[in-house]
Every structure is written in structure tokens, then in C-alpha cells.
JSON list of C-alpha atoms and ligand atoms in Angstrom, two decimals:
[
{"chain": "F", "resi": 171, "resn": "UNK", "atom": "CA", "xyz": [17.66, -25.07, -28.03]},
{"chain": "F", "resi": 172, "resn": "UNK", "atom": "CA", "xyz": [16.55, -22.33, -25.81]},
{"chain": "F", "resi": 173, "resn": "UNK", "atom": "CA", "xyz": [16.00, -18.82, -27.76]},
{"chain": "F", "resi": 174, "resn": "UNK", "atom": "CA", "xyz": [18.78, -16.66, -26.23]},
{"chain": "F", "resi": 175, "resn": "UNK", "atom": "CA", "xyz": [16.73, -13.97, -24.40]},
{"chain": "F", "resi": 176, "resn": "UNK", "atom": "CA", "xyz": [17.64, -10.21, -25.23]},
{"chain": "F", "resi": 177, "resn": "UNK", "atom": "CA", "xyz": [17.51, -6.60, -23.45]},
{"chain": "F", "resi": 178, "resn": "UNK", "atom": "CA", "xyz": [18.45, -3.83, -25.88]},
{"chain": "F", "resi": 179, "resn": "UNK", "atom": "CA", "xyz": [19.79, -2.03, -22.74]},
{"chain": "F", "resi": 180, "resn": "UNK", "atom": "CA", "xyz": [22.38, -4.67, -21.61]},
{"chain": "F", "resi": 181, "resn": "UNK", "atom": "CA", "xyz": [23.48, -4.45, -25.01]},
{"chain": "F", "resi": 182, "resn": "UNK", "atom": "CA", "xyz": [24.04, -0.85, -24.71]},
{"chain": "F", "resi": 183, "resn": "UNK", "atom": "CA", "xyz": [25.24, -0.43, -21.74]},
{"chain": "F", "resi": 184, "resn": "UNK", "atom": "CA", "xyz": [27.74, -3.92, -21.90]},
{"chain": "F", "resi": 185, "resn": "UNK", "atom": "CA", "xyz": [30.80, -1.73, -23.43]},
{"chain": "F", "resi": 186, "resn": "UNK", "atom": "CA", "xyz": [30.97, 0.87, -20.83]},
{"chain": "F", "resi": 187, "resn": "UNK", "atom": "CA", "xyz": [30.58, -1.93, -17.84]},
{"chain": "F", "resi": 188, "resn": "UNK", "atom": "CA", "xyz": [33.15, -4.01, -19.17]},
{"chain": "F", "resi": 189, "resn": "UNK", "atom": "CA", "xyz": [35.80, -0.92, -19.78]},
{"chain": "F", "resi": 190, "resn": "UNK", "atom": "CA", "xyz": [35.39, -0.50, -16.07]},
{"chain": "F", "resi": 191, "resn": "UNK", "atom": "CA", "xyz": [35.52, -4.22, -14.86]},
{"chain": "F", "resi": 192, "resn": "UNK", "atom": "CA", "xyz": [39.18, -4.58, -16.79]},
{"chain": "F", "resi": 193, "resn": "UNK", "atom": "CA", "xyz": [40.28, -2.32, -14.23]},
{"chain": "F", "resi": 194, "resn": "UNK", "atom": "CA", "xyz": [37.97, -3.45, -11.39]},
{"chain": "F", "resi": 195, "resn": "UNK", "atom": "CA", "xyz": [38.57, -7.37, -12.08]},
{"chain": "F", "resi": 196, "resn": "UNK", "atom": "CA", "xyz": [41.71, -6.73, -13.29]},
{"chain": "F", "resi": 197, "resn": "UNK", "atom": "CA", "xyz": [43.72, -8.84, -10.99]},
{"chain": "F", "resi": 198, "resn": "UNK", "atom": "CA", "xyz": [40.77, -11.43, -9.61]},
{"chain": "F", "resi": 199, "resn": "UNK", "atom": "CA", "xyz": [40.16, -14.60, -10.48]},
{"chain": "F", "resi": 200, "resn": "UNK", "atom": "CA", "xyz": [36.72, -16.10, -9.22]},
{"chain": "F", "resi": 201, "resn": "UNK", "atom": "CA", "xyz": [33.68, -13.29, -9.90]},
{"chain": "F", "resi": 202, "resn": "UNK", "atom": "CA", "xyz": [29.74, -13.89, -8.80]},
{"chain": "F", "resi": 203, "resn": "UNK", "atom": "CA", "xyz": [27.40, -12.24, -10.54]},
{"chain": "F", "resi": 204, "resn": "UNK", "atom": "CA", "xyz": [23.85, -11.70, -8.60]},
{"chain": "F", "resi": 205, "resn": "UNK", "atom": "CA", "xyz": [20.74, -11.46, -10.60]},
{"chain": "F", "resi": 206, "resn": "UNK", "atom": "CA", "xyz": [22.41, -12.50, -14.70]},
{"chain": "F", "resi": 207, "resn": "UNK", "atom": "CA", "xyz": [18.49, -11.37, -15.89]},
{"chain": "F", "resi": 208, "resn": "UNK", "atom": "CA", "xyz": [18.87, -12.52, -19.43]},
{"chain": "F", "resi": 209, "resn": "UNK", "atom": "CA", "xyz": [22.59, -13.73, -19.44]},
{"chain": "F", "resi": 210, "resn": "UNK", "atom": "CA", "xyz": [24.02, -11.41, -21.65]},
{"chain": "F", "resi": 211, "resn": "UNK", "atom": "CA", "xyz": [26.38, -9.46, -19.47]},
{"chain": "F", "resi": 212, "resn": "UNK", "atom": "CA", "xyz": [27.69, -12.97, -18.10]},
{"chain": "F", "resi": 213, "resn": "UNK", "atom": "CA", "xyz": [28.74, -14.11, -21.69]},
{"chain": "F", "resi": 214, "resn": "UNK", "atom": "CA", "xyz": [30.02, -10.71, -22.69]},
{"chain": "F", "resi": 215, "resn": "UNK", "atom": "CA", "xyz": [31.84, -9.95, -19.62]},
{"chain": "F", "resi": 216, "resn": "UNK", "atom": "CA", "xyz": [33.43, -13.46, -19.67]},
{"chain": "F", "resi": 217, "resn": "UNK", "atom": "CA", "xyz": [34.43, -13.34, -23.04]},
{"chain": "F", "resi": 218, "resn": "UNK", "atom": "CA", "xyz": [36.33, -10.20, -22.36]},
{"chain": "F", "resi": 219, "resn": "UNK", "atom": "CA", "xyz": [38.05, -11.41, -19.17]},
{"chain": "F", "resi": 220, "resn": "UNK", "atom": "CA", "xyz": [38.91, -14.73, -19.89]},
{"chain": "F", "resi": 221, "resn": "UNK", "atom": "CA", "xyz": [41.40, -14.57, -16.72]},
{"chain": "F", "resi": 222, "resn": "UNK", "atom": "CA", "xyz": [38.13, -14.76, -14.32]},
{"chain": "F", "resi": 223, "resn": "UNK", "atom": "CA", "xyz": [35.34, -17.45, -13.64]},
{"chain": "F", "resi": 224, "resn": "UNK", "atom": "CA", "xyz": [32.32, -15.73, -13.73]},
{"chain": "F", "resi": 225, "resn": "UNK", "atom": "CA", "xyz": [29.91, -17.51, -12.02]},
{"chain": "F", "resi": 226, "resn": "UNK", "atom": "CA", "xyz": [26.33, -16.45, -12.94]},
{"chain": "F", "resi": 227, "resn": "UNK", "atom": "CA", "xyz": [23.61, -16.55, -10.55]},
{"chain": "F", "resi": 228, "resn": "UNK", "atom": "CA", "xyz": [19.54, -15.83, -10.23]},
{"chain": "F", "resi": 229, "resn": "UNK", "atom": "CA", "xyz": [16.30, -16.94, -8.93]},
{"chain": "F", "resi": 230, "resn": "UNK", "atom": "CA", "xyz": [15.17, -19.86, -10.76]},
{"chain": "F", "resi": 231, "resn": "UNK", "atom": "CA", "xyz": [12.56, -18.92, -13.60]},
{"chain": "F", "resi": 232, "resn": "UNK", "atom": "CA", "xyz": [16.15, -16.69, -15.27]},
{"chain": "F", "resi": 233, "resn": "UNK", "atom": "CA", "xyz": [18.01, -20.00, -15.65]},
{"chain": "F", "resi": 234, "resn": "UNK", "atom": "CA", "xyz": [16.43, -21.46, -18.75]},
{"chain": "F", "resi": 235, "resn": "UNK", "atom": "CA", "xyz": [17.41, -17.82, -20.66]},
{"chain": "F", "resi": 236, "resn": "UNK", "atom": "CA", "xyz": [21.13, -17.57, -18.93]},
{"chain": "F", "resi": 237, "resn": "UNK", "atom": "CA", "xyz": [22.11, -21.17, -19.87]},
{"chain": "F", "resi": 238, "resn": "UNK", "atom": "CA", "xyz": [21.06, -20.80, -23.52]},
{"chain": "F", "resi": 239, "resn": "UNK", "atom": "CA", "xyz": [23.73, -17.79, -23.25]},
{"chain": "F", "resi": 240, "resn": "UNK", "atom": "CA", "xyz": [26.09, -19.77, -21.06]},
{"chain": "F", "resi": 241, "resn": "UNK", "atom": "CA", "xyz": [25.80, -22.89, -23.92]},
{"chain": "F", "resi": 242, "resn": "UNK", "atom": "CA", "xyz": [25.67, -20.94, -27.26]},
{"chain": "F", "resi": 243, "resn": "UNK", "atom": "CA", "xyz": [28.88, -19.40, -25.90]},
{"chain": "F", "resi": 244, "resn": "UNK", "atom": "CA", "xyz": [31.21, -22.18, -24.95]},
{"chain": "F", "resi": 245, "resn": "UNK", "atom": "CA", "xyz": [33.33, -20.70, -22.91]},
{"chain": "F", "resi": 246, "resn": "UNK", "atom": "CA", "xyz": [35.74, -22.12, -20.23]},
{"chain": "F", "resi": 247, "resn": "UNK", "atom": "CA", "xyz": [35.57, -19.68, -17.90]},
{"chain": "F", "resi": 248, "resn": "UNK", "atom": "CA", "xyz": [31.40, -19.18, -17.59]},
{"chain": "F", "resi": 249, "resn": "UNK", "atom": "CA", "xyz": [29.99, -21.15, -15.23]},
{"chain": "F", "resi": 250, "resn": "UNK", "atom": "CA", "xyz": [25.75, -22.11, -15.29]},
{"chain": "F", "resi": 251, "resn": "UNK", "atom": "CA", "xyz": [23.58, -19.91, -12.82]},
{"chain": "F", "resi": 252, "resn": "UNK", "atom": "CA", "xyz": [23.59, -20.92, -9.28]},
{"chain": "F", "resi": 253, "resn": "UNK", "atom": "CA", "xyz": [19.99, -20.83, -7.89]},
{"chain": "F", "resi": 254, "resn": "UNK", "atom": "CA", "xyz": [20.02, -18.05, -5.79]},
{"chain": "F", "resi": 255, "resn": "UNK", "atom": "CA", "xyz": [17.58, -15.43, -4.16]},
{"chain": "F", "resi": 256, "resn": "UNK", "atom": "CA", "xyz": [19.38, -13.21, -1.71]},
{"chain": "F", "resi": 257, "resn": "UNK", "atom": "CA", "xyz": [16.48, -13.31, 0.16]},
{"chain": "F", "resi": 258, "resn": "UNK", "atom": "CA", "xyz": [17.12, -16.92, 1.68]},
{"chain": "F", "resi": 259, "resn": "UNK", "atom": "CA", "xyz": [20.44, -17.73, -0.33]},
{"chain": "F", "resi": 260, "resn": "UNK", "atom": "CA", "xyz": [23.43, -18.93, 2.02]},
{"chain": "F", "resi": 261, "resn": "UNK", "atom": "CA", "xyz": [26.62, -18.95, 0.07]},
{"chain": "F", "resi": 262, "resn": "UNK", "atom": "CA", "xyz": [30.06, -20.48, 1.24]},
{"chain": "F", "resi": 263, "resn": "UNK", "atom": "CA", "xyz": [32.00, -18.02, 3.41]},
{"chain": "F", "resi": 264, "resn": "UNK", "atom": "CA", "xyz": [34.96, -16.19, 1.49]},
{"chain": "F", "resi": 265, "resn": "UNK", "atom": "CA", "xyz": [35.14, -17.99, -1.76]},
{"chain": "F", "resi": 266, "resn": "UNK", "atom": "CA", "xyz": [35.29, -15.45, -4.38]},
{"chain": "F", "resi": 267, "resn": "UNK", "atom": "CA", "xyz": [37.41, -12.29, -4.85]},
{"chain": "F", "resi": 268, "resn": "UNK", "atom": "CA", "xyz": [34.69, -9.93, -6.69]},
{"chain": "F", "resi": 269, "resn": "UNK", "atom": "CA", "xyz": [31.21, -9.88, -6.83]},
{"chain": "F", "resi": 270, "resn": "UNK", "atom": "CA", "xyz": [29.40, -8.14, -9.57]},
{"chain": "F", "resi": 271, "resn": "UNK", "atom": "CA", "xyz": [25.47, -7.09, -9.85]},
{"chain": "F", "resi": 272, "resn": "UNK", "atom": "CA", "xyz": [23.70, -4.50, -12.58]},
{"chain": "F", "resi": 273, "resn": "UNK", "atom": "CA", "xyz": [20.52, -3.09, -11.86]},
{"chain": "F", "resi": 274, "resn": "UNK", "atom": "CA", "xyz": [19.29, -4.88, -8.75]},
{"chain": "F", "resi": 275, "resn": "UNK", "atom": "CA", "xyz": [19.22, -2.69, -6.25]},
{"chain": "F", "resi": 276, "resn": "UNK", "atom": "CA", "xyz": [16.41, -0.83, -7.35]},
{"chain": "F", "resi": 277, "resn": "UNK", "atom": "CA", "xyz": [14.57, -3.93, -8.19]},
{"chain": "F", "resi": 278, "resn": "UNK", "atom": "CA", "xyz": [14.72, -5.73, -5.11]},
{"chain": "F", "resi": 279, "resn": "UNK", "atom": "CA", "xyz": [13.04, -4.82, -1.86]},
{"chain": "F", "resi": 280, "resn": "UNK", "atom": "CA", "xyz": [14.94, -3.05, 0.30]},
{"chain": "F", "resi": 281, "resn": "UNK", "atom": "CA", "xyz": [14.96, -6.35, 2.88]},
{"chain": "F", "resi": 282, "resn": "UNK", "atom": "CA", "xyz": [16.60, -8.05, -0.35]},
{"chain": "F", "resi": 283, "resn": "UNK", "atom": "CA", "xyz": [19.35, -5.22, -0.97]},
{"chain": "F", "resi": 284, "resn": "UNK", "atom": "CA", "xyz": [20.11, -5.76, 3.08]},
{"chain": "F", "resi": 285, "resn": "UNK", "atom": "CA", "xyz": [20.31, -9.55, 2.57]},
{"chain": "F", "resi": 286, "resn": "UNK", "atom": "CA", "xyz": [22.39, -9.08, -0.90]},
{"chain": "F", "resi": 287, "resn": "UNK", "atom": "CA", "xyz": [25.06, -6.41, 1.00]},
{"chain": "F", "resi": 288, "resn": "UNK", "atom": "CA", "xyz": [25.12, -9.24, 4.04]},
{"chain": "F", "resi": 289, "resn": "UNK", "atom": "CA", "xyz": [25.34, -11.98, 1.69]},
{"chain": "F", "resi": 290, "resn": "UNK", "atom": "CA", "xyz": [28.19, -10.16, -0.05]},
{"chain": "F", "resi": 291, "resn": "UNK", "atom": "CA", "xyz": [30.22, -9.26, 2.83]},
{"chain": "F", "resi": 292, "resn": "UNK", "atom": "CA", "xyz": [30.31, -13.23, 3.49]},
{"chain": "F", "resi": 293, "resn": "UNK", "atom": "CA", "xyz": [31.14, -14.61, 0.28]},
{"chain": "F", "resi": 294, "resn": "UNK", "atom": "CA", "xyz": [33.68, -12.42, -0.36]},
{"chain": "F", "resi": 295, "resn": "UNK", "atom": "CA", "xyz": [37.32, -12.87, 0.36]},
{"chain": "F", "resi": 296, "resn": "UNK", "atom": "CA", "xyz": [39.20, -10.41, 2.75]},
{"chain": "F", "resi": 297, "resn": "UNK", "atom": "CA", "xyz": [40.08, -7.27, -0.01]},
{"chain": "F", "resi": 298, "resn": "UNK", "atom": "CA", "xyz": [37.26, -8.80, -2.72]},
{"chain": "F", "resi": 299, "resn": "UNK", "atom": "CA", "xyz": [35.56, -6.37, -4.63]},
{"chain": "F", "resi": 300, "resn": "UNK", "atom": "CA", "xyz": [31.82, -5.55, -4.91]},
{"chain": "F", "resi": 301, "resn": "UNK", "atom": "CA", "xyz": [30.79, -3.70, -8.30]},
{"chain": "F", "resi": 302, "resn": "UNK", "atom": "CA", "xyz": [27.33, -2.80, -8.45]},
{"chain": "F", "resi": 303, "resn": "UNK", "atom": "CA", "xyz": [25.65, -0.79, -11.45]},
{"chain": "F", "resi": 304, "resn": "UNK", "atom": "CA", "xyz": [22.66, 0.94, -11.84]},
{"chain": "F", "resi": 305, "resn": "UNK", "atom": "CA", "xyz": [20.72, 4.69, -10.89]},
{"chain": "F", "resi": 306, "resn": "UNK", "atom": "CA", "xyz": [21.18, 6.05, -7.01]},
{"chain": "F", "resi": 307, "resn": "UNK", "atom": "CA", "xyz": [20.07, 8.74, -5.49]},
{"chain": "F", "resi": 308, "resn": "UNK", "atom": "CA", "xyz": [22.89, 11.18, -3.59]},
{"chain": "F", "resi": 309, "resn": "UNK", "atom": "CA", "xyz": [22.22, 12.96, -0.95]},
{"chain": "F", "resi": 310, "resn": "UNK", "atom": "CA", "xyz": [18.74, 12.79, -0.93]},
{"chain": "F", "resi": 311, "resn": "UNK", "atom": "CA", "xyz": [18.83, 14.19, -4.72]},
{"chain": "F", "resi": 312, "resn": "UNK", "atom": "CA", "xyz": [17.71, 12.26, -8.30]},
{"chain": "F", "resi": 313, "resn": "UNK", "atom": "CA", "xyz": [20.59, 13.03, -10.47]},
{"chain": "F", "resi": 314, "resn": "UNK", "atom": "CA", "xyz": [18.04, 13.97, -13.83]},
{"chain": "F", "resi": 315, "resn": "UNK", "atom": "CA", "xyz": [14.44, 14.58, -13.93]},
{"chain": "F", "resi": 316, "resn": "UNK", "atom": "CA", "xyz": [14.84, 10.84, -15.68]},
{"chain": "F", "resi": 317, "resn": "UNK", "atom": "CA", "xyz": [15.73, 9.06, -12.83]},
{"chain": "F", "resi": 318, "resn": "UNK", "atom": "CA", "xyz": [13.18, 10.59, -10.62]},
{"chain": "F", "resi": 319, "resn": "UNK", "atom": "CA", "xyz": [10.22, 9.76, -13.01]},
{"chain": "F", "resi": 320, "resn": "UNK", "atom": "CA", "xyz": [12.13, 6.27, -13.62]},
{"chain": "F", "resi": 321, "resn": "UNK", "atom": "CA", "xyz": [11.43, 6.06, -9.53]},
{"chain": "F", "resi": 322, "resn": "UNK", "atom": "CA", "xyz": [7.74, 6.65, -9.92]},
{"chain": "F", "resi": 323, "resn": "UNK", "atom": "CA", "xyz": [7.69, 4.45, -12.55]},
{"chain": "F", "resi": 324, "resn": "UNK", "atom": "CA", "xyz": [9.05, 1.82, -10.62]},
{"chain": "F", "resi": 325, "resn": "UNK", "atom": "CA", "xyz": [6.83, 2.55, -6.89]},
{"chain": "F", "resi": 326, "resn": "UNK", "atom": "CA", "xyz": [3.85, 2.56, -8.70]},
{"chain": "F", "resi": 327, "resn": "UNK", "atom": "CA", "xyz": [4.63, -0.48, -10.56]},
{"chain": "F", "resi": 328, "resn": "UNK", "atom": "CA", "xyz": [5.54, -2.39, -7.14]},
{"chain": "F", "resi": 329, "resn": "UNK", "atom": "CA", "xyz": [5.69, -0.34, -3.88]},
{"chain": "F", "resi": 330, "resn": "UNK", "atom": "CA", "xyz": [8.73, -2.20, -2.54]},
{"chain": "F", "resi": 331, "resn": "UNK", "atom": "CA", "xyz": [11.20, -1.24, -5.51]},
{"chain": "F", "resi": 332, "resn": "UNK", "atom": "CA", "xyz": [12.95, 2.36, -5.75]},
{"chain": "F", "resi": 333, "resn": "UNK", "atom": "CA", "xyz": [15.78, 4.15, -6.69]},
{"chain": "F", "resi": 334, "resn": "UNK", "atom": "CA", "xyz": [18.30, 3.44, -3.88]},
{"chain": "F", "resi": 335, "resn": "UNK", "atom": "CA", "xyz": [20.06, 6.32, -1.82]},
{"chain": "F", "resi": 336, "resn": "UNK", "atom": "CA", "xyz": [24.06, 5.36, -2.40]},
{"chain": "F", "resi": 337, "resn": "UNK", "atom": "CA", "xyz": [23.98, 6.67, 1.65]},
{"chain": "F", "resi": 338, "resn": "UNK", "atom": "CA", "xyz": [21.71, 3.62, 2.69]},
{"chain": "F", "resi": 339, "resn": "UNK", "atom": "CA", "xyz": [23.85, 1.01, 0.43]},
{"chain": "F", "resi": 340, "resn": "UNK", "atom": "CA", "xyz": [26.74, 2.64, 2.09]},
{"chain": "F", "resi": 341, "resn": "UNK", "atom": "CA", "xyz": [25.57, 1.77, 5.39]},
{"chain": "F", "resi": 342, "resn": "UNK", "atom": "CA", "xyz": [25.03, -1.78, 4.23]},
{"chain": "F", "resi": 343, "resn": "UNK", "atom": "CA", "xyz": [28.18, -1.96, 3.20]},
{"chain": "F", "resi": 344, "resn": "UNK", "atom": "CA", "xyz": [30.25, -0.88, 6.55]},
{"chain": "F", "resi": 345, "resn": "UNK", "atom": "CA", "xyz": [27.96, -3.12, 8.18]},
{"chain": "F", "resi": 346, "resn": "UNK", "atom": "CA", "xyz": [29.40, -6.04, 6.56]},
{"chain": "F", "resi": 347, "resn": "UNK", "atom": "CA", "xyz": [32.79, -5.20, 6.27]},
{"chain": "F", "resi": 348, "resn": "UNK", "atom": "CA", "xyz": [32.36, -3.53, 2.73]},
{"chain": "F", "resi": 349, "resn": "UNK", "atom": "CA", "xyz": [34.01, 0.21, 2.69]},
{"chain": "F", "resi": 350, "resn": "UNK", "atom": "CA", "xyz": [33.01, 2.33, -0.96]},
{"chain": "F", "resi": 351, "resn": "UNK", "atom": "CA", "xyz": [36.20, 3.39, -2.93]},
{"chain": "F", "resi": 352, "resn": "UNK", "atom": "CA", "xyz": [35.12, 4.63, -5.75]},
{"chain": "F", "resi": 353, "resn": "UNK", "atom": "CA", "xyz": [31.71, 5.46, -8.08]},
{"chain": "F", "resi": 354, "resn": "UNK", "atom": "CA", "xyz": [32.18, 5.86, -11.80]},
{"chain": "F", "resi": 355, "resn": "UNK", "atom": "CA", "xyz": [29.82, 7.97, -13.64]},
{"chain": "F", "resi": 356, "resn": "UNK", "atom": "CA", "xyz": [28.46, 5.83, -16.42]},
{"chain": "F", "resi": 357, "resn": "UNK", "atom": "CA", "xyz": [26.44, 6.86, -19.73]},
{"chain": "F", "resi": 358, "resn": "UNK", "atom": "CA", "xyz": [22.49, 7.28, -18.74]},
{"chain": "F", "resi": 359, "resn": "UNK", "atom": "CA", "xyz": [22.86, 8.75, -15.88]},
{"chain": "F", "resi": 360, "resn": "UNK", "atom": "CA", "xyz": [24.12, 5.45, -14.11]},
{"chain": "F", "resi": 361, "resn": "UNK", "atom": "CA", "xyz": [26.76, 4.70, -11.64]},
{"chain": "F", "resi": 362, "resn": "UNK", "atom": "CA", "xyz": [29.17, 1.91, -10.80]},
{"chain": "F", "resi": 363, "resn": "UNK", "atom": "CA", "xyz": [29.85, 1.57, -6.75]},
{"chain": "F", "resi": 364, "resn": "UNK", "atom": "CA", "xyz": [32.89, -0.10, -5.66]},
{"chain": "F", "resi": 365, "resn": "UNK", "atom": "CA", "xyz": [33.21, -1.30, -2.34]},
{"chain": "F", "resi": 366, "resn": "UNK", "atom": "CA", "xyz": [36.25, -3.10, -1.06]},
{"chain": "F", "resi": 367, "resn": "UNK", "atom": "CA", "xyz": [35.70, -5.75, 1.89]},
{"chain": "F", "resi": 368, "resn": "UNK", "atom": "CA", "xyz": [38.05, -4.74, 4.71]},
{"chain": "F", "resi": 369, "resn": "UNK", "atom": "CA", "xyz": [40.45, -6.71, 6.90]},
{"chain": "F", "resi": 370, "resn": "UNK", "atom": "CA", "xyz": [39.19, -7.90, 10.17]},
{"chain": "Y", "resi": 58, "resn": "SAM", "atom": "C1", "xyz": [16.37, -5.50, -14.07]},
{"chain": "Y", "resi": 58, "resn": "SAM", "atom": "S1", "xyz": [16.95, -7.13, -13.94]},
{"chain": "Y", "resi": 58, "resn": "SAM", "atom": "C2", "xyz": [18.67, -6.91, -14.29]},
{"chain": "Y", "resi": 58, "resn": "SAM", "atom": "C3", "xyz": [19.26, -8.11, -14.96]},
{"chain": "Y", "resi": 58, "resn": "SAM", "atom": "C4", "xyz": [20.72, -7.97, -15.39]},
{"chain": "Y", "resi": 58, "resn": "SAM", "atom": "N1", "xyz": [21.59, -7.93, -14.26]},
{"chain": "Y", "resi": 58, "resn": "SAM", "atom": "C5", "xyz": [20.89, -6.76, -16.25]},
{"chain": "Y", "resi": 58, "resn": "SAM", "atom": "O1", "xyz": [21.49, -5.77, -15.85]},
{"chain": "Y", "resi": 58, "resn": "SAM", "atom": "O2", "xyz": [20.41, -6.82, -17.39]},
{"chain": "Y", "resi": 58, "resn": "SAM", "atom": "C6", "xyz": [16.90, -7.45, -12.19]},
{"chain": "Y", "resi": 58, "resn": "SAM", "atom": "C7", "xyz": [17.44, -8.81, -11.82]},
{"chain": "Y", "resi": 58, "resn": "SAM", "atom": "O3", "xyz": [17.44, -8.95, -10.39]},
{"chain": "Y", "resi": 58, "resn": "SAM", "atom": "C8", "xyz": [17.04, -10.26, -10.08]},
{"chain": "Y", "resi": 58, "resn": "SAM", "atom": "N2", "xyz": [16.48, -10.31, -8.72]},
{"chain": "Y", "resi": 58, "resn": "SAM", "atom": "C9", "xyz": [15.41, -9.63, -8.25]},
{"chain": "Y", "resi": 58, "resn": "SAM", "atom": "N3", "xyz": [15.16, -10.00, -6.97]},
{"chain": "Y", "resi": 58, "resn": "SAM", "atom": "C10", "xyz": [16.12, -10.89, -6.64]},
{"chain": "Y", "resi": 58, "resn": "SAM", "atom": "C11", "xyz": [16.42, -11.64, -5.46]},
{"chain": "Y", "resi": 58, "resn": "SAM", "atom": "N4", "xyz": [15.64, -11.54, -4.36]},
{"chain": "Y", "resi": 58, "resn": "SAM", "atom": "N5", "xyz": [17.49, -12.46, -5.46]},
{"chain": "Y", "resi": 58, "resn": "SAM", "atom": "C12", "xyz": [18.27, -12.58, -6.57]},
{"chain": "Y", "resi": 58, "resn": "SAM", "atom": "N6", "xyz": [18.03, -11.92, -7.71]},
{"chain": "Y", "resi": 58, "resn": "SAM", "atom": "C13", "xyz": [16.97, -11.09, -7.75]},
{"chain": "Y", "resi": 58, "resn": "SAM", "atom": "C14", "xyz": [15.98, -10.56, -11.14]},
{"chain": "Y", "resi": 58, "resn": "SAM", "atom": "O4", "xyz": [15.69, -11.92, -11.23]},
{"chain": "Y", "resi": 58, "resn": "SAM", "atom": "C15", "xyz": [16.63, -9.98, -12.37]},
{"chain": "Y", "resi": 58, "resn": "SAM", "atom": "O5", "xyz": [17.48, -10.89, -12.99]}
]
């Protein structure tokens, strides 16, 4: 059997996420998650709302790691990783009523967070849900010294990731039928963005 692969962060940062998504999720039924990364979240987060199929997702080389979590945890309601890159992923048209990604944005290129807001907008069911977790910048501002060193960290690592401006993924959003309703403040200086997807 695969070795379950672990981040010390997703452990951390699992309890607050989920506290949030029993309110978020609370009355969906059919979740995708973009980009599971180890798998962790997925089993923890479907354990805890065992009224919702979470379907995980990734780009290939995560599967091996997210199916030893979806298999060790046997539950009903967690579904193996679809194979899926934003960047030339097409997903069925409105067939799922929340969509759920933690720290992507900032990871991806920002041609992949376009793709990702478009690719949302489409799979996602007239009043569906989009969750998304990680560090933005507002208003052209890093909210701690942190975050703006985490942002260097991250360019000079790989020119094409960043910190993302909540404006821009804003923008993204009302271009695909995806209006913000809310941002939680979470612990390390993290958000949660919720965007609902509006009637035609
Ligand atoms: C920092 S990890 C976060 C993993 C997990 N969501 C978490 O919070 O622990 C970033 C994730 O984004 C995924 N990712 C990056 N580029 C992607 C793309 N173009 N399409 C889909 N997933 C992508 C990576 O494979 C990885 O799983």
C-alpha cells in the first residue's frame, strides 16, 4: 500500500477550513475539490460532511498519494481524483453545487487561475458555491510582512507563481458568472473567498 503522504500545514490548518465549510457546504450535496495535493483535506473534510460527495481532483503525479488517503479511509462519500489540470481540463457543464480549492491560486500561473475561475463558472450549478483558501493581497497591500516575503519566496522560486490580488480573482469571478459574498479571516494570515455563481 501506498505511504499516505503528509503536510504538517494541512493538518493545521484542516480544523479551521472545515468549521467554515459546515456552514459553506452546509446544504450541498456534490463538492469538487481542485488541486487535493496530498489528500488529506479530501478525507478530513469528507469525514466531517458525510452529507456531500467530495470529489477530489489533481494533475496526475498527486493521484498515487490522494488514493492511498481516499482507500485507507473507506468512506462512501469520497470519490478517487479526477485527472485534471485547469489548464486544458473540460469538465461537464453544471454538475456540482460547490467547488472547493486551498492554496492554488498562488501556485498556479496566473493563465491557470483564469482557466480554474472559467472552469468553475461552468461546472458549477446556477447558485453553487466556490470556496477558495489561501494568502491574497487587498488592495494592492500584503496583509503581514509574512505574506510579502512568502511572495518573494515564491517569484523567485518560479516567476509565474505569486500572491494573488483578491481584486484580479474578483474579476475572474464576474466574468464567469461568480459574484464574492463573503471572505473569512482564517488563522495565518489566510483567507477563505466565497463566490456564489449567479442566475443567468
Ligand atoms: C500547495 S499545493 C496545495 C495542495 C492542497 N490543496 C493543500 O492545501 O494542501 C498546490 C496544488 O495545486 C495543484 N495544481 C497546481 N497547478 C495546477 C493545475 N494547473 N491544475 C490543477 N491543479 C494544479 C498542485 O498539483 C497541488 O496539488
Amino acid at each position: 500500500m501506498t505511504e499516505k503522504p503528509f503536510a504538517e500545514y494541512a493538518e493545521r490548518n484542516g480544523g479551521p477550513i472545515l468549521d467554515i465549510l459546515r456552514n459553506e457546504f452546509s446544504d450541498r450535496s456534490r463538492v469538487l475539490e481542485i488541486g487535493s495535493g496530498t489528500g488529506q483535506h479530501a478525507a478530513r473534510f469528507a469525514a466531517g460532511l458525510p452529507g456531500l460527495k467530495w470529489q477530489t481532483s489533481d494533475v496526475d503525479e498527486n493521484h498515487l498519494g490522494i488514493n492511498a488517503w481516499v482507500s485507507s479511509s473507506r468512506l462512501d462519500n469520497l470519490l478517487p481524483p479526477l485527472s485534471l489540470n485547469v489548464l486544458g481540463a473540460d469538465l461537464p457543464v453544471a454538475s456540482y453545487d460547490a467547488v472547493f480549492s486551498s492554496n492554488t491560486a498562488h501556485i498556479m500561473s496566473i493563465e491557470a487561475v483564469e482557466k480554474m475561475f472559467r472552469l468553475v463558472g461552468r461546472t458549477l450549478l446556477e447558485d453553487g458555491v466556490f470556496c477558495l483558501y489561501g494568502p491574497f493581497r487587498q488592495n494592492g497591500e500584503f496583509n503581514t510582512p509574512s505574506n510579502a516575503a512568502f511572495d518573494e519566496s515564491l517569484r523567485s522560486r518560479d516567476p509565474s507563481m505569486g500572491i494573488r490580488d483578491l481584486e484580479v480573482l474578483d474579476q475572474l469571478g464576474e466574468a464567469n458568472q461568480l459574484s464574492r459574498v463573503r471572505l473569512y479571516a482564517m488563522p495565518a494570515n489566510n483567507h477563505i473567498a466565497v463566490w456564489h455563481k449567479r442566475p443567468r
